[in-house]
Short mmCIF file of C-alpha atoms and ligand atoms in Angstrom, two decimals:
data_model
loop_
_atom_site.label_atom_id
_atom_site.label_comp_id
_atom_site.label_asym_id
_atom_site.label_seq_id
_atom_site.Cartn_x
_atom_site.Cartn_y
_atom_site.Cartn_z
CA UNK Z 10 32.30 99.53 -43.98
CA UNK Z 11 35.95 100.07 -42.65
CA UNK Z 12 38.02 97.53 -44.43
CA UNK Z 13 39.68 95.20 -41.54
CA UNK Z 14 42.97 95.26 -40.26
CA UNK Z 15 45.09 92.78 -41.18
CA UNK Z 16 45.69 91.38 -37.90
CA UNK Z 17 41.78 91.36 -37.66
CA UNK Z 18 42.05 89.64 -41.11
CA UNK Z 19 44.39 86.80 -39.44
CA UNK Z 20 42.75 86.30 -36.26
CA UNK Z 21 39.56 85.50 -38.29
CA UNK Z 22 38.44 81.85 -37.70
CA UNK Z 23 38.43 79.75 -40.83
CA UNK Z 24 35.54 77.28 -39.37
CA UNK Z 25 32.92 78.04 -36.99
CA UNK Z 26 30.98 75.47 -35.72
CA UNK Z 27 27.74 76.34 -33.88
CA UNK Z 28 25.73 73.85 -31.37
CA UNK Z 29 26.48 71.00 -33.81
CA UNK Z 30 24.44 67.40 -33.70
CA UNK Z 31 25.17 64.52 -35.31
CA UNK Z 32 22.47 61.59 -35.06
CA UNK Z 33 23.36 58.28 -36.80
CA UNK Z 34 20.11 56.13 -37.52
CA UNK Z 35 16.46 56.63 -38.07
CA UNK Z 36 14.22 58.52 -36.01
CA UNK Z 37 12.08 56.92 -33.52
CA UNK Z 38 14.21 54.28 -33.16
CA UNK Z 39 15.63 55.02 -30.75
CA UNK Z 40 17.60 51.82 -30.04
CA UNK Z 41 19.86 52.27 -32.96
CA UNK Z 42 20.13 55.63 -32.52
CA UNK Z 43 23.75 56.76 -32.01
CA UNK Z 44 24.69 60.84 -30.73
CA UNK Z 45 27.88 60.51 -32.18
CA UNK Z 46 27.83 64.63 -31.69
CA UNK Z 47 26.25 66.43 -29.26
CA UNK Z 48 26.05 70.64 -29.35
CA UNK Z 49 29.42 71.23 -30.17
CA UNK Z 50 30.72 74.33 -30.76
CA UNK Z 51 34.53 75.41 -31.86
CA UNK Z 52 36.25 77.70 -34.14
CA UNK Z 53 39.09 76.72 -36.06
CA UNK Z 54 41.61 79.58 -36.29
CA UNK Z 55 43.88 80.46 -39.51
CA UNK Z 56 46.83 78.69 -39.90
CA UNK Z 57 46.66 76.93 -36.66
CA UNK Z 58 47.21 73.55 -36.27
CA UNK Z 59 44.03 71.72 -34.14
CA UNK Z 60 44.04 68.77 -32.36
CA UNK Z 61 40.77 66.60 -31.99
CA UNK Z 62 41.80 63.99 -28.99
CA UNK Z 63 39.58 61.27 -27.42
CA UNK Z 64 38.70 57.43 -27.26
CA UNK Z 65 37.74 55.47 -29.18
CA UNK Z 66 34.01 56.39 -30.08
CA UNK Z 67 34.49 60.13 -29.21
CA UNK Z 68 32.96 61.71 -32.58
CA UNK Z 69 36.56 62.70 -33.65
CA UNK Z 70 36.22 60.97 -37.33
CA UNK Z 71 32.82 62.29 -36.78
CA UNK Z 72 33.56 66.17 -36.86
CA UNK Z 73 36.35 66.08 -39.32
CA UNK Z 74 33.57 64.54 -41.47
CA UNK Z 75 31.31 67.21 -40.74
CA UNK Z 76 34.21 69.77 -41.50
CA UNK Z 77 34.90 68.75 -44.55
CA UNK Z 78 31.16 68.09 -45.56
CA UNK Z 79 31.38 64.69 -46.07
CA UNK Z 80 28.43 64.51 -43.82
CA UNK Z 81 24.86 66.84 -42.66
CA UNK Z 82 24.29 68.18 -39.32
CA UNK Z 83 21.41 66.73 -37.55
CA UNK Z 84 21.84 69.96 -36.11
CA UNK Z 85 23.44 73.25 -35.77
CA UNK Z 86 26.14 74.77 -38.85
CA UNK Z 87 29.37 74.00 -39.85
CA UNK Z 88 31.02 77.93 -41.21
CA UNK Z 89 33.39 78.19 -43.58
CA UNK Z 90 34.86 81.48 -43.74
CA UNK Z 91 31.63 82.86 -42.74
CA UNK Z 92 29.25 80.86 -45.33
CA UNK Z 93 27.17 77.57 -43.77
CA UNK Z 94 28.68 74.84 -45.50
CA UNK Z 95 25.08 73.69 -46.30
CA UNK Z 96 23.83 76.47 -47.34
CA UNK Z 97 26.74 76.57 -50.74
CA UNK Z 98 25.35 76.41 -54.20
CA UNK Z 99 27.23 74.20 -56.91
CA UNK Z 100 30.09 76.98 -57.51
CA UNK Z 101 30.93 77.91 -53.88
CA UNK Z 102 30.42 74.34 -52.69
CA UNK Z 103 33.57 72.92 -55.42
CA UNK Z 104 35.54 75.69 -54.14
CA UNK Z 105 34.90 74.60 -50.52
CA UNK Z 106 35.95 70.72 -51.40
CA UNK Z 107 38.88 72.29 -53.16
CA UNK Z 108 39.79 74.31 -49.77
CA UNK Z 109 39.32 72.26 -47.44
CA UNK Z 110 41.21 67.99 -47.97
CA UNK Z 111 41.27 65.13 -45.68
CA UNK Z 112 43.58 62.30 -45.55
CA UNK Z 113 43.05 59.46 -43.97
CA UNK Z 114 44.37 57.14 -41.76
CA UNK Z 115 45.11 54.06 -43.83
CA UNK Z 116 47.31 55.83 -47.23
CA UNK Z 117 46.56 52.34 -49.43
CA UNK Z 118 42.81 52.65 -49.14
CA UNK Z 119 43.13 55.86 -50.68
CA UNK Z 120 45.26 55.00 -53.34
CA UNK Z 121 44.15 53.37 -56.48
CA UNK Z 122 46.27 50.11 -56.85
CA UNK Z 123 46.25 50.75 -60.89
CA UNK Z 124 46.88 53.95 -61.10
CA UNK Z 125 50.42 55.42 -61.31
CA UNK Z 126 51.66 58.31 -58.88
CA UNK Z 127 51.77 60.45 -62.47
CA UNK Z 128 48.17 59.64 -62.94
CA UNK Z 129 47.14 60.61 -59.10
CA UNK Z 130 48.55 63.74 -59.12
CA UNK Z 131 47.68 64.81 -62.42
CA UNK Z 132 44.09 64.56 -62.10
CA UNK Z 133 44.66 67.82 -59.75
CA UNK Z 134 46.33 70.16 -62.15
CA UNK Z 135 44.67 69.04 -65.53
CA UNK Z 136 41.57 71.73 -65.53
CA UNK Z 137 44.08 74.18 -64.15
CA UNK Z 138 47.67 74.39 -66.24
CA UNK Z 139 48.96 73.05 -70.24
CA UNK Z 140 50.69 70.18 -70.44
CA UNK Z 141 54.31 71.53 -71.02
CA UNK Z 142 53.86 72.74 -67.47
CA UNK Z 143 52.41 69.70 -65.99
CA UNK Z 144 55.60 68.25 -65.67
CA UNK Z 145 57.20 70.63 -63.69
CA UNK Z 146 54.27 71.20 -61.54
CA UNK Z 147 54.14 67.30 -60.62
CA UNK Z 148 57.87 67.22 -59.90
CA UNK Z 149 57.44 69.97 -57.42
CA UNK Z 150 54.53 68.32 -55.60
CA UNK Z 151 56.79 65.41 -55.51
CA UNK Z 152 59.59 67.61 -53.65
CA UNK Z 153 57.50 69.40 -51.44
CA UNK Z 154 56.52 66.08 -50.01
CA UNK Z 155 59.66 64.51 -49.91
CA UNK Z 156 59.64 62.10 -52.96
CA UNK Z 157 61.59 62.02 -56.04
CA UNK Z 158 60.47 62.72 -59.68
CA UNK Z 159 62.00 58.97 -60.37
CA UNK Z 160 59.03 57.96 -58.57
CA UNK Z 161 56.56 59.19 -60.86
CA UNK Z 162 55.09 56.21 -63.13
CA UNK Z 163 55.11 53.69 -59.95
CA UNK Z 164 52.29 52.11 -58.54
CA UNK Z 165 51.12 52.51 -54.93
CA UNK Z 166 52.39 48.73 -53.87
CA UNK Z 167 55.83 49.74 -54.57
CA UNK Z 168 55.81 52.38 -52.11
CA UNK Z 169 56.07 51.94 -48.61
CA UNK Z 170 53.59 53.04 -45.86
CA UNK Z 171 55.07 56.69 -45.20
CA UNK Z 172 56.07 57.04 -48.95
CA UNK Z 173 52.04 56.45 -49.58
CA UNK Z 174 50.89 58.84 -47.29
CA UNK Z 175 53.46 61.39 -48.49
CA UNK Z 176 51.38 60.49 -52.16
CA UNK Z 177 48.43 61.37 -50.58
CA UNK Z 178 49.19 64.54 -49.66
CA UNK Z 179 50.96 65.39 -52.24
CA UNK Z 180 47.58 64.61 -54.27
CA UNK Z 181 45.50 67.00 -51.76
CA UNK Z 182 47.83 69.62 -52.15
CA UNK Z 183 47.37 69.58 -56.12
CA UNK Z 184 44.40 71.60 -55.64
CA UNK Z 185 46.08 74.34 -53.06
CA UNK Z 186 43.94 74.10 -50.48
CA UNK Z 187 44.10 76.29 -46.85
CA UNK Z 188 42.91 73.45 -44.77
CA UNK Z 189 44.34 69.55 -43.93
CA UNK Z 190 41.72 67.30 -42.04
CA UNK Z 191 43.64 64.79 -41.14
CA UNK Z 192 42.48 61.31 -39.59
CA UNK Z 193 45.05 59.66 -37.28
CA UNK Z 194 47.14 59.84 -40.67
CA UNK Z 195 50.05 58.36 -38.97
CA UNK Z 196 48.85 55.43 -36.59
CA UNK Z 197 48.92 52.88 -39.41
CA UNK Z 198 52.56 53.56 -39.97
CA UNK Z 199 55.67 52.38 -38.80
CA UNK Z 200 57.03 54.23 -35.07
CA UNK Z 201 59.76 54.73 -37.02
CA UNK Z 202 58.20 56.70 -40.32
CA UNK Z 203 55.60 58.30 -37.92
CA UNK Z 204 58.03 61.38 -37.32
CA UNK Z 205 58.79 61.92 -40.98
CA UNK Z 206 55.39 62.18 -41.87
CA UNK Z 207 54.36 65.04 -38.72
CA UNK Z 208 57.22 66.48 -39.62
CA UNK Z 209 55.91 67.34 -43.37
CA UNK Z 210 52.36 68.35 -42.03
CA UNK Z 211 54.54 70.51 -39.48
CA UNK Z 212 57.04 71.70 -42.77
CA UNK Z 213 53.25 72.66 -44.52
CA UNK Z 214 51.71 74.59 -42.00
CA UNK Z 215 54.86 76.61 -41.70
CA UNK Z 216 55.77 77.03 -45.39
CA UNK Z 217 52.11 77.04 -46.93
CA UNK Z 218 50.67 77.88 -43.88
CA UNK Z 219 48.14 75.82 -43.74
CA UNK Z 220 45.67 75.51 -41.29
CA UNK Z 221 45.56 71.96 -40.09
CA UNK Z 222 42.78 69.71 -38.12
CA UNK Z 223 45.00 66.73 -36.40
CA UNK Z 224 42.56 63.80 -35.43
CA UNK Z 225 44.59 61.78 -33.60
CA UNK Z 226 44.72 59.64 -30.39
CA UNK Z 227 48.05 60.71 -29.47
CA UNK Z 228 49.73 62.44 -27.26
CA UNK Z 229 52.77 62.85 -29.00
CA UNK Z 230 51.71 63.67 -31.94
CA UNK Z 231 49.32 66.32 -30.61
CA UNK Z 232 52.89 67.68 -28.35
CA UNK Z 233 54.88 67.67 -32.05
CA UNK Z 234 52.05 69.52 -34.40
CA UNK Z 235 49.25 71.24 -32.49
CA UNK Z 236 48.68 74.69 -31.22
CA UNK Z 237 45.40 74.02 -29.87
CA UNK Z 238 43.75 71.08 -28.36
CA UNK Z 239 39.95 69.96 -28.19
CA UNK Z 240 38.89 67.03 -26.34
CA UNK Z 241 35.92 64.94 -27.05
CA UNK Z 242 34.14 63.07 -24.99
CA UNK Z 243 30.93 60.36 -25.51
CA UNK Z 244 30.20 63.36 -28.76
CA UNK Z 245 30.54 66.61 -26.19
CA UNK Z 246 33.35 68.80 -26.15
CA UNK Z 247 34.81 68.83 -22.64
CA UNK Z 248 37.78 70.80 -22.89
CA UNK Z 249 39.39 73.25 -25.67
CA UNK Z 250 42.20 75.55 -25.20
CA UNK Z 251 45.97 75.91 -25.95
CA UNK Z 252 48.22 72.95 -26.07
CA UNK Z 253 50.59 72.94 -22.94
CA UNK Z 254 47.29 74.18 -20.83
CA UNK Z 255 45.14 71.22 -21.98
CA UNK Z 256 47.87 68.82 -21.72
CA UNK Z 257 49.49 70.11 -18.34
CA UNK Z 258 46.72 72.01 -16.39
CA UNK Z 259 43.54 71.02 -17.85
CA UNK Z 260 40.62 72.04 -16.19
CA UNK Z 261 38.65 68.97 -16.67
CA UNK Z 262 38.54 65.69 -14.86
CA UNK Z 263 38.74 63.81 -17.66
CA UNK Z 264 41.37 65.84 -19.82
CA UNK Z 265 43.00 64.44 -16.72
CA UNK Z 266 42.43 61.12 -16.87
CA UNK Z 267 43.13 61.03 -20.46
CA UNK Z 268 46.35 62.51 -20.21
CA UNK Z 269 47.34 60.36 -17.79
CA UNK Z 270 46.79 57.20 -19.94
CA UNK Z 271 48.05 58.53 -22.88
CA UNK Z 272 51.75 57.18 -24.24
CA UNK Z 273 54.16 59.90 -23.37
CA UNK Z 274 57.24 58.24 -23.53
CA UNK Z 275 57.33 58.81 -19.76
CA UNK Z 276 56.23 56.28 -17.35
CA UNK Z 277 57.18 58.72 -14.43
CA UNK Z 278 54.29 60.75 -15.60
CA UNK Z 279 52.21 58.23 -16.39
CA UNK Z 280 52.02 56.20 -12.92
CA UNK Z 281 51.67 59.29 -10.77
CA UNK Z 282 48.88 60.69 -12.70
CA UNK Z 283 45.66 59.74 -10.63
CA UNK Z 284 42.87 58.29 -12.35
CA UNK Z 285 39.76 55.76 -10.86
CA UNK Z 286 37.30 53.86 -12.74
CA UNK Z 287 35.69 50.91 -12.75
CA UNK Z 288 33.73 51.41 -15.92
CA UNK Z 289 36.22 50.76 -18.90
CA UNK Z 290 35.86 51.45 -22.54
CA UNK Z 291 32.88 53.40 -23.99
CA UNK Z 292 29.69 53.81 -21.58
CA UNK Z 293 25.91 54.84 -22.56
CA UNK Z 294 25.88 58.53 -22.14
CA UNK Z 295 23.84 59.91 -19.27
CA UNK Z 296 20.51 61.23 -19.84
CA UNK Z 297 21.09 64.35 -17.40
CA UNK Z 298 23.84 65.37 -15.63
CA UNK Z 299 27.50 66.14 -16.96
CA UNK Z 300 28.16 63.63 -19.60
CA UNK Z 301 31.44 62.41 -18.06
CA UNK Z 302 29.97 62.01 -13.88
CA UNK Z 303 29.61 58.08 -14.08
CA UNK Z 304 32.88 58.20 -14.61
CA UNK Z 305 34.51 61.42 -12.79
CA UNK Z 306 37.41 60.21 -10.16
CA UNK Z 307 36.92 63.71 -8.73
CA UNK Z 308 33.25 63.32 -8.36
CA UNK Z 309 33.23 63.01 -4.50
CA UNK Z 310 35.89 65.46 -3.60
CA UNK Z 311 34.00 68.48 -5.84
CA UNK Z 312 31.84 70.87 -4.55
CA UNK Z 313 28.58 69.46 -4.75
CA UNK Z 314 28.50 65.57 -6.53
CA UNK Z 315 24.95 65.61 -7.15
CA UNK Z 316 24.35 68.42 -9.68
CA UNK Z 317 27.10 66.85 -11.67
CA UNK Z 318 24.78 63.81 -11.74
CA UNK Z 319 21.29 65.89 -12.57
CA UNK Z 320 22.56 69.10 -14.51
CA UNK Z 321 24.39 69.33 -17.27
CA UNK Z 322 27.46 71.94 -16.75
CA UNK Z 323 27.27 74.15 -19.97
CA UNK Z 324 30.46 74.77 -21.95
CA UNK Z 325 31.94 77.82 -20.69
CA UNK Z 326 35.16 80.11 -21.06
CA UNK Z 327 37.27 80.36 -18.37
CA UNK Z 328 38.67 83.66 -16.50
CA UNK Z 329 41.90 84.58 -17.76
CA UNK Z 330 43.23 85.14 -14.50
CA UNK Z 331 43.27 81.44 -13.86
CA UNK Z 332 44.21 80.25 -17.31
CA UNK Z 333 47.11 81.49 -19.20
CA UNK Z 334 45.33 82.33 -22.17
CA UNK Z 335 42.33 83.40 -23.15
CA UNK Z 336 39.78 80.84 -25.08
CA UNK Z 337 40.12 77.99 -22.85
CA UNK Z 338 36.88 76.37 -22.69
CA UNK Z 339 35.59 73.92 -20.39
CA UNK Z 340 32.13 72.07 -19.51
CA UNK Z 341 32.59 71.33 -15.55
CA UNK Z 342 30.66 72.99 -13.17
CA UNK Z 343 33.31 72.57 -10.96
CA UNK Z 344 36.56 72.96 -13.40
CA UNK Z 345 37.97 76.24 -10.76
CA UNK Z 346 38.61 73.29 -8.17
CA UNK Z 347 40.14 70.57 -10.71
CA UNK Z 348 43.63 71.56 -10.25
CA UNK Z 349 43.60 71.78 -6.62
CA UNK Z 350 41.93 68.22 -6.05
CA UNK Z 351 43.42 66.49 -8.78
CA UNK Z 352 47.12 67.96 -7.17
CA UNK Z 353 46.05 66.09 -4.17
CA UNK Z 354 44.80 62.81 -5.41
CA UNK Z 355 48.35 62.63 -6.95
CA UNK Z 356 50.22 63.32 -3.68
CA UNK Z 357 48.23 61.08 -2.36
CA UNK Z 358 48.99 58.51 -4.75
CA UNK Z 359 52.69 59.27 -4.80
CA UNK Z 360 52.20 58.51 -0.84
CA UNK Z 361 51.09 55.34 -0.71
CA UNK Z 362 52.81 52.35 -2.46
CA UNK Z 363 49.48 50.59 -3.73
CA UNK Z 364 49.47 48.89 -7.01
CA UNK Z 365 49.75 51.32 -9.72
CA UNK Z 366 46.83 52.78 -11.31
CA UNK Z 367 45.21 50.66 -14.21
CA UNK Z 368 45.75 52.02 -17.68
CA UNK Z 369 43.29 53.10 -20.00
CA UNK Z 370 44.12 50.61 -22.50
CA UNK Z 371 44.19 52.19 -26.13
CA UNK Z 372 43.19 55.50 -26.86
CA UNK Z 373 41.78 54.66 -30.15
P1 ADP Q 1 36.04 58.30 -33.11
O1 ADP Q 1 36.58 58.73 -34.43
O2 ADP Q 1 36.32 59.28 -32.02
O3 ADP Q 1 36.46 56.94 -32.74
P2 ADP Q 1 33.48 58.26 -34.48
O4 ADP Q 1 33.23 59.65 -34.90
O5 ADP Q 1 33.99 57.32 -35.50
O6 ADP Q 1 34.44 58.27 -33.21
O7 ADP Q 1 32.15 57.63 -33.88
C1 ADP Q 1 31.35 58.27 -32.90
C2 ADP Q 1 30.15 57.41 -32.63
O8 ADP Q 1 29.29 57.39 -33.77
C3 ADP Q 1 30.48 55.96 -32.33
O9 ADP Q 1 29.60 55.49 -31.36
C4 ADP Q 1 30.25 55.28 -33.66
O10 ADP Q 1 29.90 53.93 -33.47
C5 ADP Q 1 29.10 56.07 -34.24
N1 ADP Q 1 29.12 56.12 -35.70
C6 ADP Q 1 30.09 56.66 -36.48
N2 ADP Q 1 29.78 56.57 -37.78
C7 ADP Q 1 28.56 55.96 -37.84
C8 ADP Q 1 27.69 55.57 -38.91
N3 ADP Q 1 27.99 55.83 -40.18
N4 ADP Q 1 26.53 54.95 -38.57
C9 ADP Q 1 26.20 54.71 -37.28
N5 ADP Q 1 26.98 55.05 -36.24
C10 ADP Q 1 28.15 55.65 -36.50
MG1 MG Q 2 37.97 57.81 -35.68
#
């Protein structure tokens, strides 16, 4: 076999994920059944940084879960680096949870109260380095994170809320790994911390370059850190592609809707962005159609309104002639005619002087 170039070597995804399900609760039951993941499919790309973006209830905790193999597919794979995640023996399998951390969203849940930020970190290098060295090694992970060696034999109360998470990390990186799941690891924090702490996960993927998976429900964050964007709707993937595309020409209706509600630090933005629905917060999925119609403002002015009520659009890539890039996905049968209609539902808007739109309330 030809050995691979090494830009083939970098354009390589890390993860694949193939027509994944996840099913919470017990067969048959179908009452307490929950699809909190429904055929998804992405690749995560080397060194990129990812953003998983939805409401509340999207499956975003979900896939990070099943990306770090916290959790089984009801269905489909999870790759890593080519090898089904499920499919590891003992060996590969601690290499994989060595790879591949998470951090969380809340930094003092995942901190042992009695445990000392020398203990924490340690627990990483022991198997690996002698003790003369250990010292050295656990004042570095301190630096690379921001923190001072004086910090060493505290305990996780004296720290505050950015300083913890900052531990955390520092812990996950004790083990060098090439990928950072991270779980809205800044929305328990202060506004004010927030940017210190993207700004180190930013500082990593540069320096280490890591390859990072951003769960988050916001829009600023994903506009700071993330090359790519995938959005998740009621567990189906409705939209992936690059950032500025997602965020300012997506191709689905409710990319659109969501980016509209999102906090952008711009109300301009935010009250000319059109968006219609009676039916807040989380609904049953549809059993046919496209998973997002009961709720699709554009419903009407699209092609044809009924097949987007009894066929399900499948996820397809886009021509490159009408994206920018290539690899933007979408699952609208009607996605072409998005921009055009959604361009005129805003003119209209910015027409008439009605009340403004309502909001969609919290993202999370
Ligand atoms: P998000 O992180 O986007 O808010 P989640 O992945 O946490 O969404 O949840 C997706 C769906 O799966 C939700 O309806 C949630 O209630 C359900 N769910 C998540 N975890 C479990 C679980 N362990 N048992 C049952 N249902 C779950
Ligand atoms: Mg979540």
């Amino acid at each position: 076999m030809e050995p691979s170039a090494p830009e083939e070597i970098a354009r390589e995804p890390l993860f694949v994920v193939r027509n994944l399900d996840k099913v919470y609760g017990r067969p048959g039951r179908n009452s307490t059944r929950v699809r909190a993941l429904d055929n998804v499919s992405i690749e995560v790309r080397r060194g990129e940084a990812l953003g998983l973006v939805g409401e509340s209830g999207s499956g975003k905790t979900t896939l990070g879960r099943l990306l770090v193999g916290f959790e089984s597919p009801t269905a489909g794979s999870v790759l890593f680096q080519g090898r089904d995640i499920a499919q590891m023996r003992r060996a590969e399998l601690g290499h994989f949870r060595n790879m591949v951390q998470m951090v969380f969203q809340n930094p003092f849940a995942s901190l042992n109260p009695f445990r000392t930020v020398r203990d924490v970190l340690s627990s990483g290098y022991r198997r690996r380095i002698r003790r003369a060295e250990l010292r050295t090694q656990l004042v570095e992970a301190l630096e690379r994170v921001g923190l001072h060696e004086s910090m060493l034999d505290r305990y996780p109360f004296q720290f505050s809320g950015g300083q913890r998470q900052r531990i955390v990390i520092a812990r996950a990186l004790t083990v060098q790994p090439s990928v950072l799941i991270a779980d809205e690891p800044v929305s328990a924090l202060d506004v004010s911390v927030q940017a210190q702490v993207l700004n180190l996960f930013k500082a990593l993927q540069r320096d280490l370059g890591l390859t990072i998976v951003m769960v988050t429900h916001d829009l600023r964050v994903v506009n700071f850190l993330c090359d790519r964007v995938a959005v998740l709707y009621l567990g189906r993937l409705v939209e992936v592609g690059e950032r500025d595309e997602v965020i300012n020409s997506s191709w689905h209706p409710y990319t659109r809707m969501l980016m509209s509600a999102a906090p952008n630090g711009d109300p301009e933005v935010r009250s000319t962005r059109p968006w219609v629905s009676s039916e807040l917060g989380a609904a049953a999925p549809p059993e046919e159609g496209c998973i997002f119609a009961p709720r699709c403002w554009l419903r009407e002015q699209l092609g044809n309104p009924e097949r987007c009520l009894s066929a399900r659009p499948e996820s397809r890539e886009l021509p490159v002639e009408i994206t920018a890039s290539p690899g933007h996905v979408v699952e609208c049968h009607f996605a072409e005619e998005v921009p055009h209609y959604a361009r005129l539902a805003e003119e209209q808007l910015a027409a008439s002087d009605g009340p403004a739109l309502p909001g969609m309330g919290s993202l999370r």
